Coordinates of C-alpha atoms in Angstrom, one line a residue:
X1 CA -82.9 47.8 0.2
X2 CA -80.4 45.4 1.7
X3 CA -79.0 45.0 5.3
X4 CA -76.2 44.5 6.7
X5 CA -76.4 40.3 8.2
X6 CA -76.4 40.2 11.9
X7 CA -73.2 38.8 13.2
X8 CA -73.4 36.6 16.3
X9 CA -72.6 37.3 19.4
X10 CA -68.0 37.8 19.8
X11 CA -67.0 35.6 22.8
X12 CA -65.6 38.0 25.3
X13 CA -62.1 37.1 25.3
X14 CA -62.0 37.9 21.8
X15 CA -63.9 40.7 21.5
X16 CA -61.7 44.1 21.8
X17 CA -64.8 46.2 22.9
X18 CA -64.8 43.7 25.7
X19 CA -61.6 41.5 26.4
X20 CA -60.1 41.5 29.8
X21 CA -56.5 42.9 30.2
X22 CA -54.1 40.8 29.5
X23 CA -52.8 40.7 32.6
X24 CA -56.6 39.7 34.1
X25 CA -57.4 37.5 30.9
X26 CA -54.2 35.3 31.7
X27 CA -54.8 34.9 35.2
X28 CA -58.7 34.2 35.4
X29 CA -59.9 32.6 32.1
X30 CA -59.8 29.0 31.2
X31 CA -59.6 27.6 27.3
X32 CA -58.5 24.7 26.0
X33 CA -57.3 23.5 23.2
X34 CA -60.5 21.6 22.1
X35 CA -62.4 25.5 22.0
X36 CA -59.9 27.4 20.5
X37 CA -59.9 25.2 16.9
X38 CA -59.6 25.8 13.8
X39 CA -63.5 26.5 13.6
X40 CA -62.9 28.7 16.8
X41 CA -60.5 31.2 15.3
X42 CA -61.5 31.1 12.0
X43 CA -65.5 32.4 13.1
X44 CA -64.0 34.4 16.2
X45 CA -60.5 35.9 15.3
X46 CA -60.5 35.9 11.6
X47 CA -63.9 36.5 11.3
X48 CA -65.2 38.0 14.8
X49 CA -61.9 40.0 16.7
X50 CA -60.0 41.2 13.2
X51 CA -63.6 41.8 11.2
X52 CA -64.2 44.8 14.0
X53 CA -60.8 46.5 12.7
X54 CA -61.4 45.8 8.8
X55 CA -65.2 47.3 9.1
X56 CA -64.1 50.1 11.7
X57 CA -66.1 48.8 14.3
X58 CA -62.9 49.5 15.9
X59 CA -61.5 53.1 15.0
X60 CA -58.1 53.1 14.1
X61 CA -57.0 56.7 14.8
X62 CA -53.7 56.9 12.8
X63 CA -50.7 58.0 15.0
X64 CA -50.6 61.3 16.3
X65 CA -48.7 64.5 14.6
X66 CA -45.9 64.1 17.6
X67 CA -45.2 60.3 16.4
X68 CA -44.8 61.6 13.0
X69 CA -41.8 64.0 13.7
X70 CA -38.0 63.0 14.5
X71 CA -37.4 62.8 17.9
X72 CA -36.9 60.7 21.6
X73 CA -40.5 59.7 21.6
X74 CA -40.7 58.6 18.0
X75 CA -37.2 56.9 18.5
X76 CA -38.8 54.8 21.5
X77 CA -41.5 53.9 19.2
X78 CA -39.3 52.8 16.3
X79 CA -37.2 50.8 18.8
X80 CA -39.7 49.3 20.7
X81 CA -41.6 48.1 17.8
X82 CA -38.4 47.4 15.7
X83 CA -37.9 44.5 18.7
X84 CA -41.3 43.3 18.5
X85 CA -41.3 42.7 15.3
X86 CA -38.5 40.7 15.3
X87 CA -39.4 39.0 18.6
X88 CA -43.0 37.8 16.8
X89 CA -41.0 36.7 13.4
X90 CA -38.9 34.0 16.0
X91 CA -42.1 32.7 17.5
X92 CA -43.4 32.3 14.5
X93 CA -40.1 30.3 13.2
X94 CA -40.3 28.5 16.6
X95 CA -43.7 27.4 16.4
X96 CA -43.4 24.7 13.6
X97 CA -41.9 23.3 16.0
X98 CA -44.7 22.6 18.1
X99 CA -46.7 21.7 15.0
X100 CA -44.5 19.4 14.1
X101 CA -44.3 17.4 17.6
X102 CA -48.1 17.7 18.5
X103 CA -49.3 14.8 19.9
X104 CA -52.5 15.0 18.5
X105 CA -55.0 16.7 16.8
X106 CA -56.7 19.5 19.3
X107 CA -52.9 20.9 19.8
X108 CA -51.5 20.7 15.8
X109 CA -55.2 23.1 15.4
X110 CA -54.3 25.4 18.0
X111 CA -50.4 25.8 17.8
X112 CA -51.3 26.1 13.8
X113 CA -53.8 29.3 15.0
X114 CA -51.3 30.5 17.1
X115 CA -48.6 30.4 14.5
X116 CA -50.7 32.3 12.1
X117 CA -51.1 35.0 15.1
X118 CA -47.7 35.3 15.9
X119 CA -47.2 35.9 11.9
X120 CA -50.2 38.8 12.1
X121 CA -48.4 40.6 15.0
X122 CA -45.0 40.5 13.1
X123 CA -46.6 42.1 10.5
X124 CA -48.6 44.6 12.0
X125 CA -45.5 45.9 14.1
X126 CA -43.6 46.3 10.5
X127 CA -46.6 47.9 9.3
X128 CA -47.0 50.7 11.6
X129 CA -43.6 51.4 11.7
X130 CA -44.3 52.6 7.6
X131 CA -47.0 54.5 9.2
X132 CA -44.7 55.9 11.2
X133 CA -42.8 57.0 8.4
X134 CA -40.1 54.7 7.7
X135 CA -39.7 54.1 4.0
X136 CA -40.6 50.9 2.8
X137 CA -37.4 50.5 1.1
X138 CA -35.9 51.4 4.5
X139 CA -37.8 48.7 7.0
X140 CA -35.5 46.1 7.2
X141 CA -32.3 48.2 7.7
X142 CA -34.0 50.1 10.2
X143 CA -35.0 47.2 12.1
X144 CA -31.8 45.7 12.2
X145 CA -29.8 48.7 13.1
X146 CA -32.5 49.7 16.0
X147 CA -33.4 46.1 17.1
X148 CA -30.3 43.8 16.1
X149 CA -28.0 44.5 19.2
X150 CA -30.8 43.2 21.2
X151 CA -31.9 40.5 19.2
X152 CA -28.4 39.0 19.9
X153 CA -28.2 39.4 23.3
X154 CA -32.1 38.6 24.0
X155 CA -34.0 37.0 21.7
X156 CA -31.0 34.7 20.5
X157 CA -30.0 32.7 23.3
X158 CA -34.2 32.1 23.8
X159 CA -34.8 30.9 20.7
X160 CA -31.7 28.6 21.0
X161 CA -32.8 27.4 25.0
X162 CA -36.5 27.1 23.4
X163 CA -35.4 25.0 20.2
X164 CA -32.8 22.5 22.1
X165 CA -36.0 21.8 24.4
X166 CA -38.5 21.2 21.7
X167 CA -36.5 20.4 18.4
X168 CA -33.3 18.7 20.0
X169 CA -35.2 16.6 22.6
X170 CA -38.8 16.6 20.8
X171 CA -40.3 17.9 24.2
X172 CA -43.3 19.5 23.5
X173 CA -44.5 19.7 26.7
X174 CA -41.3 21.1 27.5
X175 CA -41.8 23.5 24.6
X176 CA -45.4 24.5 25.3
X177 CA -44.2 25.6 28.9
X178 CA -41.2 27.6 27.8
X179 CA -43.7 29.5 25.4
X180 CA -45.7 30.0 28.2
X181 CA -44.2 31.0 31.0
X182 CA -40.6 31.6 29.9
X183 CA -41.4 33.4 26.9
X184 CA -45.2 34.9 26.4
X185 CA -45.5 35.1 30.7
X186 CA -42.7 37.7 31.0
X187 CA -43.3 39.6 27.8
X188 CA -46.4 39.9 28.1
X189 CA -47.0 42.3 30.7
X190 CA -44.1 44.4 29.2
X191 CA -47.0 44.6 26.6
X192 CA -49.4 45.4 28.9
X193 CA -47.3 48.2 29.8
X194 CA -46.5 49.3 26.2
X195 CA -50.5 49.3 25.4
X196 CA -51.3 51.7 28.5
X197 CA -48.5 53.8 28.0
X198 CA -48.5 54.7 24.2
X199 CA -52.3 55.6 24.6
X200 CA -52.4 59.2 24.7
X201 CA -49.1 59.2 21.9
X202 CA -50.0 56.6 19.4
X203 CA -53.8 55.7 19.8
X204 CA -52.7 53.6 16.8
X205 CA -50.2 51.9 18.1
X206 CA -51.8 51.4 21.7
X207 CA -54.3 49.6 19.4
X208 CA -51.6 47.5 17.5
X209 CA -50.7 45.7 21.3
X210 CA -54.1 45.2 22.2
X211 CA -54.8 43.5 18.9
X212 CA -51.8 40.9 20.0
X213 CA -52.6 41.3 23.9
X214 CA -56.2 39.8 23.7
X215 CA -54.3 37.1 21.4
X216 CA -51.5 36.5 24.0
X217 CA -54.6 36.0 26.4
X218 CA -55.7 33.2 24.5
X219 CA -51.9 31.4 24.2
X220 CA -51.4 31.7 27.6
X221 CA -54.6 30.2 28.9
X222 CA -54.7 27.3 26.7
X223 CA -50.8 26.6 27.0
X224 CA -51.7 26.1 30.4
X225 CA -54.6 23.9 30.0
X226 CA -52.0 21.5 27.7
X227 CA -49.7 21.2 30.4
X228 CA -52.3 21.5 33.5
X229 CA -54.0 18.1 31.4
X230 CA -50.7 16.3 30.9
X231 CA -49.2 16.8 34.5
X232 CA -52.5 15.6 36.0
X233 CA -52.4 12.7 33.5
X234 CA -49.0 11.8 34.1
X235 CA -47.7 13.4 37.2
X236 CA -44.5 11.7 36.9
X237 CA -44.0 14.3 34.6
X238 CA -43.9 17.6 37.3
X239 CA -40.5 17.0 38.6
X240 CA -39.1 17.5 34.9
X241 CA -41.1 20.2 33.8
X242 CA -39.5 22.1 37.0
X243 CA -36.4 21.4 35.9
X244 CA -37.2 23.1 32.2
X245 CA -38.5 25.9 34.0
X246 CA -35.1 26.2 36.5
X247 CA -33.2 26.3 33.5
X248 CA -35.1 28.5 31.5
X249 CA -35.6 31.1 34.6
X250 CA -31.4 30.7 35.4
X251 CA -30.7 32.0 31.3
X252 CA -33.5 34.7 32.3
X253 CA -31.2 36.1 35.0
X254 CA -28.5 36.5 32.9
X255 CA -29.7 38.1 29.8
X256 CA -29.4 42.2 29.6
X257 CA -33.0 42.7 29.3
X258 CA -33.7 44.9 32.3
X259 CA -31.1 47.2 30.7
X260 CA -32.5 46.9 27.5
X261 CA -36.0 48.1 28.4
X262 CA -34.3 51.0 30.6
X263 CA -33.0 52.3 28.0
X264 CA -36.0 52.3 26.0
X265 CA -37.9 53.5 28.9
X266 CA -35.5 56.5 29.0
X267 CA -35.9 57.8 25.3
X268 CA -39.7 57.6 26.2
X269 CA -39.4 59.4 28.8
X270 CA -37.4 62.2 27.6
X271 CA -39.9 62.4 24.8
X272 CA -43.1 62.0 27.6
X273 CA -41.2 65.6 28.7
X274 CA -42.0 67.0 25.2
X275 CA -45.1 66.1 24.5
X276 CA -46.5 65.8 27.7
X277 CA -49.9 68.1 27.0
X278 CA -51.1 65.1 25.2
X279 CA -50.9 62.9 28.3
X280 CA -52.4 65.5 30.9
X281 CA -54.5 63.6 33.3
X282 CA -53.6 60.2 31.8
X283 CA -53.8 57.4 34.1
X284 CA -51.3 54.6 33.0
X285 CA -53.1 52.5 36.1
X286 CA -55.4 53.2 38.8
X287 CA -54.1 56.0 40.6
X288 CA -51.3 57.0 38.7
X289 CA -50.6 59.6 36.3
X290 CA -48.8 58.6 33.7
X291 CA -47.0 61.7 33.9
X292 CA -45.7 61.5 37.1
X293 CA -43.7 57.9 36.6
X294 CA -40.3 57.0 36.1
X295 CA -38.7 54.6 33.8
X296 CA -37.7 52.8 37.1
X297 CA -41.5 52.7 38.2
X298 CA -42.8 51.4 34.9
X299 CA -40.5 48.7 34.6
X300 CA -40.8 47.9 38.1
X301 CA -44.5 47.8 37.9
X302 CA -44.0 45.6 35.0
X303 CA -41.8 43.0 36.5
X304 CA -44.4 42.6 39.0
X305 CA -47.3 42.0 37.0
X306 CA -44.7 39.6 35.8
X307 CA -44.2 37.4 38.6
X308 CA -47.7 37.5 39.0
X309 CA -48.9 36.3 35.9
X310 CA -45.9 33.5 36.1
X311 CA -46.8 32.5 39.4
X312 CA -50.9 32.2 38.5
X313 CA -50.5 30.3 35.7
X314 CA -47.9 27.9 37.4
X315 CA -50.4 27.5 40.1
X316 CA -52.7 26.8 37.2
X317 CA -50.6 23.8 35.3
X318 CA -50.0 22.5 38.8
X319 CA -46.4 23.6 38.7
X320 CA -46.6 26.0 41.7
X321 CA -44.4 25.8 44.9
X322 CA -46.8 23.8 46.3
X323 CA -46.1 21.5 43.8
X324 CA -42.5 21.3 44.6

């Protein structure tokens, strides 16, 4: 009779039984690239976070018979997902970039990691929207007439402020800090969000974010301890990093995206009304029944968790106000 090998022990931030929030993870944990190697994500992600979905250690509950069936909350779903997708394939893209203009070793093994990540949550985002019913021969004309509009005015203009930093000027410090706090920082407590809120809908799809949440952990913290390292090494360096981030936040400010997630919160919420049986007594945070929020709560809850993240791990590369 033959057993099944004991696997060591997951660290926590990798583990989904155990990971923090991302929101917590990205405020309070502390990896560097030196940790998260090759060696680290092959025996921890690959081989640790991902093994728990492939041998159901994980349940994957398949979406729910609402999700299945034309309508405002299944339109959210598509939409939201439809972005995502696209928003991970331009990471991806962008990230050579950083690969190519790593100054050494530790940072071409982890921004190589990360790539492959950012490549894994594109796909899982196309994949569940087949499992959502979209035909295969459909996907990429449903993405593009859901998600396109908003890839132009959104993603576009980042990618473009994100490249002329890294590829034009072969910044990668510059890079790295766009990624994380102009680009992961802010959309990653939308995706905090989007994991709470689709629980009691799509348990498959809450389960999709959290896949890339405790991921986005991960790039966060170590992005920070790249550019916490070189700032203290060459603190010279601070006053132009701030100026990245100025410009960065001013083309924030003037992209639609508050209106674009408004009117995704909307569709959700009109489907929220139809289904709501299935969220009765749901808590999307302490204290708060999903039920009882507003599109206007949820994203303003989410721009504050925001601002928070941003401002921790500024505090953390030594970028903060005090720093000013």
């Amino acid at each position: 009779m033959t057993t099944s090998p004991v696997l060591p022990a997951l660290p926590p931030e990798v583990d989904l039984r155990s990971a923090p929030r991302v929101l917590e993870g990205a405020r309070d944990l502390d990896l560097t690239p030196e940790r998260c190697n090759l060696t680290y994500w092959f025996e921890n992600v690959a081989g640790g976070m991902l093994r728990q979905l492939r041998d159901g250690t994980i349940p994957d509950p398949g979406p729910t018979d609402a999700m299945l069936h034309p309508g405002p909350l299944r339109d959210a779903l598509v939409t939201e997902f439809s972005f995502r997708h696209l928003a991970e394939v331009k990471a991806t893209r962008a990230l050579t970039q950083l690969v190519f203009h790593a100054p050494d070793d530790k940072c071409l093994e982890f921004f190589s990691t990360q790539l492959i990540d950012e490549a894994r949550h594109a796909r899982a985002f196309r994949d569940h929207l087949l499992r959502l019913g979209v035909p295969a021969g459909e996907l990429t004309s449903t993405v593009e007439r859901t998600a396109a509009a908003d890839r132009a005015a959104v993603l576009d203009p980042l990618e473009d402020f994100g490249l002329t930093v890294v590829r034009g000027n072969g910044d990668f410090y510059g890079g790295v800090l766009v990624l994380t706090v102009l680009v992961e920082g802010v959309l990653a407590p939308a995706a905090e969000l989007s994991e709470r809120k689709w629980q009691p809908f799509d348990p498959a799809a809450a389960l999709v974010e959290r896949t890339a949440n405790v991921d986005e952990i991960r790039h966060l913290t170590v992005g920070g301890a790249v550019i916490r390292r070189h700032v203290t090494e060459h603190p010279n360096e601070k006053g132009r990093l701030l100026e990245v981030i100025d410009r960065g936040r001013e083309l924030w400010r003037e992209l639609p995206m508050q209106e674009m997630l408004l009117k995704r919160e909307a569709l959700f919420q009109e489907g929220m009304s139809e289904h709501g049986a299935l969220a009765e007594g749901y808590e999307v945070w302490q204290g708060r029944l999903l039920l009882d929020t507003t599109p206007e709560e949820r994203l303003t809850v989410a721009e504050n968790w925001s601002q928070e993240t941003q401002q921790a791990r500024m505090d953390h590369m030594l970028l903060g106000e005090n720093a000013r």
